[in-house]
PDB file of C-alpha atoms in Angstrom:
ATOM      1  CA  MET A  17      -6.505  47.675  30.664  1.00  0.00           C
ATOM      2  CA  SER A  18      -3.332  49.732  30.769  1.00  0.00           C
ATOM      3  CA  ASP A  19      -1.922  51.612  27.808  1.00  0.00           C
ATOM      4  CA  THR A  20       1.645  50.845  28.871  1.00  0.00           C
ATOM      5  CA  ASN A  21       3.877  47.977  27.815  1.00  0.00           C
ATOM      6  CA  ALA A  22       5.793  45.523  30.002  1.00  0.00           C
ATOM      7  CA  ILE A  23       8.511  48.084  30.822  1.00  0.00           C
ATOM      8  CA  GLY A  24       6.092  50.920  31.604  1.00  0.00           C
ATOM      9  CA  LEU A  25       6.255  52.923  28.372  1.00  0.00           C
ATOM     10  CA  HIS A  26       3.131  54.160  26.670  1.00  0.00           C
ATOM     11  CA  ALA A  27       2.176  51.597  24.031  1.00  0.00           C
ATOM     12  CA  SER A  28       1.966  54.130  21.206  1.00  0.00           C
ATOM     13  CA  SER A  29       5.393  55.567  22.070  1.00  0.00           C
ATOM     14  CA  ALA A  30       6.901  52.085  22.256  1.00  0.00           C
ATOM     15  CA  GLN A  31       5.487  51.232  18.840  1.00  0.00           C
ATOM     16  CA  GLN A  32       6.876  54.409  17.271  1.00  0.00           C
ATOM     17  CA  LEU A  33      10.267  53.797  18.864  1.00  0.00           C
ATOM     18  CA  ALA A  34      10.298  50.195  17.651  1.00  0.00           C
ATOM     19  CA  GLU A  35       9.560  51.383  14.114  1.00  0.00           C
ATOM     20  CA  ARG A  36      12.421  53.904  14.290  1.00  0.00           C
ATOM     21  CA  LEU A  37      14.701  51.238  15.756  1.00  0.00           C
ATOM     22  CA  ASN A  38      13.815  48.888  12.890  1.00  0.00           C
ATOM     23  CA  GLY A  39      14.882  51.621  10.476  1.00  0.00           C
ATOM     24  CA  LEU A  40      18.134  51.979  12.394  1.00  0.00           C
ATOM     25  CA  LEU A  41      18.572  48.200  12.330  1.00  0.00           C
ATOM     26  CA  ALA A  42      18.182  48.158   8.549  1.00  0.00           C
ATOM     27  CA  ASN A  43      20.866  50.823   8.193  1.00  0.00           C
ATOM     28  CA  TYR A  44      23.195  48.954  10.528  1.00  0.00           C
ATOM     29  CA  GLN A  45      22.758  45.736   8.566  1.00  0.00           C
ATOM     30  CA  VAL A  46      23.537  47.330   5.193  1.00  0.00           C
ATOM     31  CA  PHE A  47      26.466  49.259   6.689  1.00  0.00           C
ATOM     32  CA  TYR A  48      27.763  46.066   8.294  1.00  0.00           C
ATOM     33  CA  MET A  49      27.772  44.286   4.920  1.00  0.00           C
ATOM     34  CA  ASN A  50      29.469  47.263   3.253  1.00  0.00           C
ATOM     35  CA  THR A  51      32.177  47.182   5.910  1.00  0.00           C
ATOM     36  CA  ARG A  52      32.642  43.429   5.473  1.00  0.00           C
ATOM     37  CA  GLY A  53      33.063  44.098   1.764  1.00  0.00           C
ATOM     38  CA  TYR A  54      35.696  46.740   2.452  1.00  0.00           C
ATOM     39  CA  HIS A  55      37.535  44.274   4.685  1.00  0.00           C
ATOM     40  CA  TRP A  56      37.460  41.533   2.062  1.00  0.00           C
ATOM     41  CA  ASN A  57      38.263  43.646  -0.977  1.00  0.00           C
ATOM     42  CA  VAL A  58      40.584  46.478   0.076  1.00  0.00           C
ATOM     43  CA  LYS A  59      43.852  46.628  -1.865  1.00  0.00           C
ATOM     44  CA  GLY A  60      46.882  48.857  -1.849  1.00  0.00           C
ATOM     45  CA  GLU A  61      49.771  50.026   0.251  1.00  0.00           C
ATOM     46  CA  GLN A  62      47.768  50.261   3.462  1.00  0.00           C
ATOM     47  CA  PHE A  63      46.039  46.897   3.073  1.00  0.00           C
ATOM     48  CA  PHE A  64      47.191  45.478   6.404  1.00  0.00           C
ATOM     49  CA  GLU A  65      46.249  48.551   8.429  1.00  0.00           C
ATOM     50  CA  LEU A  66      42.852  48.972   6.758  1.00  0.00           C
ATOM     51  CA  HIS A  67      42.022  45.266   6.672  1.00  0.00           C
ATOM     52  CA  ALA A  68      42.466  45.111  10.454  1.00  0.00           C
ATOM     53  CA  LYS A  69      40.569  48.374  11.064  1.00  0.00           C
ATOM     54  CA  PHE A  70      37.632  47.266   8.929  1.00  0.00           C
ATOM     55  CA  GLU A  71      37.440  44.018  10.895  1.00  0.00           C
ATOM     56  CA  GLU A  72      37.404  45.973  14.162  1.00  0.00           C
ATOM     57  CA  ILE A  73      34.587  48.168  12.850  1.00  0.00           C
ATOM     58  CA  TYR A  74      32.420  45.389  11.417  1.00  0.00           C
ATOM     59  CA  THR A  75      32.779  43.373  14.617  1.00  0.00           C
ATOM     60  CA  ASP A  76      31.498  46.379  16.578  1.00  0.00           C
ATOM     61  CA  LEU A  77      28.678  46.919  14.082  1.00  0.00           C
ATOM     62  CA  LEU A  78      27.571  43.313  14.484  1.00  0.00           C
ATOM     63  CA  THR A  79      27.363  43.804  18.251  1.00  0.00           C
ATOM     64  CA  LYS A  80      25.237  46.898  17.719  1.00  0.00           C
ATOM     65  CA  VAL A  81      22.949  45.036  15.288  1.00  0.00           C
ATOM     66  CA  ASP A  82      22.217  42.570  18.065  1.00  0.00           C
ATOM     67  CA  GLU A  83      21.722  45.298  20.687  1.00  0.00           C
ATOM     68  CA  VAL A  84      19.295  47.240  18.476  1.00  0.00           C
ATOM     69  CA  ALA A  85      17.302  44.088  17.698  1.00  0.00           C
ATOM     70  CA  GLU A  86      17.148  43.200  21.383  1.00  0.00           C
ATOM     71  CA  ARG A  87      15.960  46.720  22.231  1.00  0.00           C
ATOM     72  CA  ILE A  88      13.101  46.299  19.750  1.00  0.00           C
ATOM     73  CA  LEU A  89      12.188  43.038  21.488  1.00  0.00           C
ATOM     74  CA  THR A  90      12.418  44.746  24.891  1.00  0.00           C
ATOM     75  CA  LEU A  91       9.875  47.292  23.683  1.00  0.00           C
ATOM     76  CA  GLY A  92       7.563  44.389  22.789  1.00  0.00           C
ATOM     77  CA  TYR A  93       7.990  44.311  19.016  1.00  0.00           C
ATOM     78  CA  GLN A  94       9.682  42.152  16.421  1.00  0.00           C
ATOM     79  CA  PRO A  95      12.902  43.214  14.721  1.00  0.00           C
ATOM     80  CA  LEU A  96      13.067  43.000  10.965  1.00  0.00           C
ATOM     81  CA  HIS A  97      15.178  40.063   9.884  1.00  0.00           C
ATOM     82  CA  ALA A  98      14.931  39.869   6.101  1.00  0.00           C
ATOM     83  CA  TYR A  99      17.620  41.535   4.039  1.00  0.00           C
ATOM     84  CA  SER A 100      14.997  42.481   1.446  1.00  0.00           C
ATOM     85  CA  ASP A 101      13.272  44.570   4.137  1.00  0.00           C
ATOM     86  CA  TYR A 102      16.564  46.194   5.090  1.00  0.00           C
ATOM     87  CA  ALA A 103      17.314  47.113   1.486  1.00  0.00           C
ATOM     88  CA  LYS A 104      13.884  48.745   1.097  1.00  0.00           C
ATOM     89  CA  ILE A 105      14.138  51.066   4.086  1.00  0.00           C
ATOM     90  CA  SER A 106      17.854  51.670   4.626  1.00  0.00           C
ATOM     91  CA  GLN A 107      19.178  55.120   3.836  1.00  0.00           C
ATOM     92  CA  ILE A 108      22.643  53.620   3.548  1.00  0.00           C
ATOM     93  CA  GLN A 109      22.964  52.026   0.134  1.00  0.00           C
ATOM     94  CA  GLU A 110      24.969  48.960  -0.772  1.00  0.00           C
ATOM     95  CA  ASP A 111      28.520  49.867  -1.726  1.00  0.00           C
ATOM     96  CA  LYS A 112      29.676  47.455  -4.419  1.00  0.00           C
ATOM     97  CA  GLN A 113      33.018  46.813  -6.075  1.00  0.00           C
ATOM     98  CA  VAL A 114      35.038  49.061  -3.760  1.00  0.00           C
ATOM     99  CA  ALA A 115      38.709  48.147  -3.292  1.00  0.00           C
ATOM    100  CA  ASP A 116      40.505  51.507  -3.005  1.00  0.00           C
ATOM    101  CA  GLY A 117      41.387  52.167   0.639  1.00  0.00           C
ATOM    102  CA  LYS A 118      40.452  55.851   0.686  1.00  0.00           C
ATOM    103  CA  GLN A 119      37.169  55.143  -1.077  1.00  0.00           C
ATOM    104  CA  CYS A 120      36.404  52.482   1.539  1.00  0.00           C
ATOM    105  CA  VAL A 121      37.169  54.918   4.354  1.00  0.00           C
ATOM    106  CA  ARG A 122      34.948  57.550   2.716  1.00  0.00           C
ATOM    107  CA  GLY A 123      32.183  54.933   2.628  1.00  0.00           C
ATOM    108  CA  LEU A 124      32.650  54.408   6.358  1.00  0.00           C
ATOM    109  CA  VAL A 125      32.466  58.140   7.062  1.00  0.00           C
ATOM    110  CA  GLU A 126      29.285  58.492   5.019  1.00  0.00           C
ATOM    111  CA  GLY A 127      27.693  55.468   6.684  1.00  0.00           C
ATOM    112  CA  PHE A 128      28.530  56.675  10.175  1.00  0.00           C
ATOM    113  CA  GLN A 129      27.134  60.109   9.338  1.00  0.00           C
ATOM    114  CA  VAL A 130      23.789  58.508   8.445  1.00  0.00           C
ATOM    115  CA  LEU A 131      23.790  56.411  11.616  1.00  0.00           C
ATOM    116  CA  ILE A 132      24.616  59.423  13.799  1.00  0.00           C
ATOM    117  CA  GLU A 133      21.792  61.454  12.279  1.00  0.00           C
ATOM    118  CA  LEU A 134      19.295  58.613  12.748  1.00  0.00           C
ATOM    119  CA  GLN A 135      20.458  58.065  16.316  1.00  0.00           C
ATOM    120  CA  ARG A 136      20.087  61.760  17.164  1.00  0.00           C
ATOM    121  CA  GLU A 137      16.486  61.591  15.967  1.00  0.00           C
ATOM    122  CA  LEU A 138      15.970  58.399  17.970  1.00  0.00           C
ATOM    123  CA  LEU A 139      17.534  59.996  21.058  1.00  0.00           C
ATOM    124  CA  SER A 140      15.134  62.940  20.839  1.00  0.00           C
ATOM    125  CA  GLN A 141      12.099  60.702  20.363  1.00  0.00           C
ATOM    126  CA  ALA A 142      13.167  58.344  23.167  1.00  0.00           C
ATOM    127  CA  SER A 143      13.760  61.265  25.541  1.00  0.00           C
ATOM    128  CA  ASP A 144      10.297  62.637  24.784  1.00  0.00           C
ATOM    129  CA  ALA A 145       8.835  59.189  25.588  1.00  0.00           C
ATOM    130  CA  ASP A 146      10.825  58.876  28.847  1.00  0.00           C
ATOM    131  CA  ASP A 147      12.533  55.798  27.369  1.00  0.00           C
ATOM    132  CA  GLU A 148      15.890  55.961  29.127  1.00  0.00           C
ATOM    133  CA  GLY A 149      16.993  52.576  27.763  1.00  0.00           C
ATOM    134  CA  THR A 150      16.675  53.577  24.116  1.00  0.00           C
ATOM    135  CA  ALA A 151      17.990  57.099  24.792  1.00  0.00           C
ATOM    136  CA  SER A 152      21.064  55.702  26.534  1.00  0.00           C
ATOM    137  CA  LEU A 153      21.734  53.260  23.700  1.00  0.00           C
ATOM    138  CA  ALA A 154      21.518  56.040  21.106  1.00  0.00           C
ATOM    139  CA  SER A 155      23.620  58.437  23.178  1.00  0.00           C
ATOM    140  CA  ASP A 156      26.388  55.892  23.699  1.00  0.00           C
ATOM    141  CA  TYR A 157      26.487  55.070  19.987  1.00  0.00           C
ATOM    142  CA  ILE A 158      26.580  58.745  18.984  1.00  0.00           C
ATOM    143  CA  ARG A 159      29.484  59.565  21.308  1.00  0.00           C
ATOM    144  CA  GLU A 160      31.515  56.596  20.099  1.00  0.00           C
ATOM    145  CA  GLN A 161      30.783  57.101  16.405  1.00  0.00           C
ATOM    146  CA  GLU A 162      31.491  60.831  16.419  1.00  0.00           C
ATOM    147  CA  LYS A 163      35.014  60.014  17.585  1.00  0.00           C
ATOM    148  CA  THR A 164      35.325  57.341  14.903  1.00  0.00           C
ATOM    149  CA  VAL A 165      34.275  59.834  12.208  1.00  0.00           C
ATOM    150  CA  TRP A 166      36.872  62.301  13.468  1.00  0.00           C
ATOM    151  CA  MET A 167      39.574  59.634  13.290  1.00  0.00           C
ATOM    152  CA  LEU A 168      38.530  58.435   9.826  1.00  0.00           C
ATOM    153  CA  ASN A 169      38.506  62.021   8.548  1.00  0.00           C
ATOM    154  CA  ALA A 170      41.984  62.518  10.029  1.00  0.00           C
ATOM    155  CA  TYR A 171      43.115  59.468   8.055  1.00  0.00           C
ATOM    156  CA  LEU A 172      41.670  60.967   4.874  1.00  0.00           C
ATOM    157  CA  GLY A 173      43.540  64.224   5.535  1.00  0.00           C
TER     158      GLY A 173
END
C-alpha cells in the first residue's frame, strides 16, 4: 500500500494542505459576503465607481472560492460547505452595516491582507510538499492581490 494520494503527493502532506486550504476557503467565503455587502450598501459621491468595482472583486472572489474548493477535492478531501464552519475558523470577520465608501475599501484592504498572509503560508507548505498545483494557485493569487491592495491603498490616499 502506497502512502501517496491519486496525484502522487504524500498522504499526510495532502491532508495538511487540504486543512490549510479549507481555512483559506472559509476566509474567502466570509470575505466574499463582506464584498457583496459593500456592493449592495455603499452610498455616497463615488457610488457608481465603487459599486462597479465591488462587483468586479466579488465576482473574482467567487471564482477563487470554486478553485480552492476544487483543489481540496483534487487532493482527495472534502471542502467545507457550511457557513457555520466558515464563521468558526475564518480570520476575516463579518463586516456589518458598512455603507461609507472609504470604510468599505478599508475592509477590502484588510481582507486581502489576511488572504495574502494565508496564501504565503500555504505557498511555503505546498512548496515543501512538492505540490506544484497548490503552490501555483497560491502564487498566482498573491501576485494579483498584492497589486489590488496597492491600487486600493492608492484610492484611499
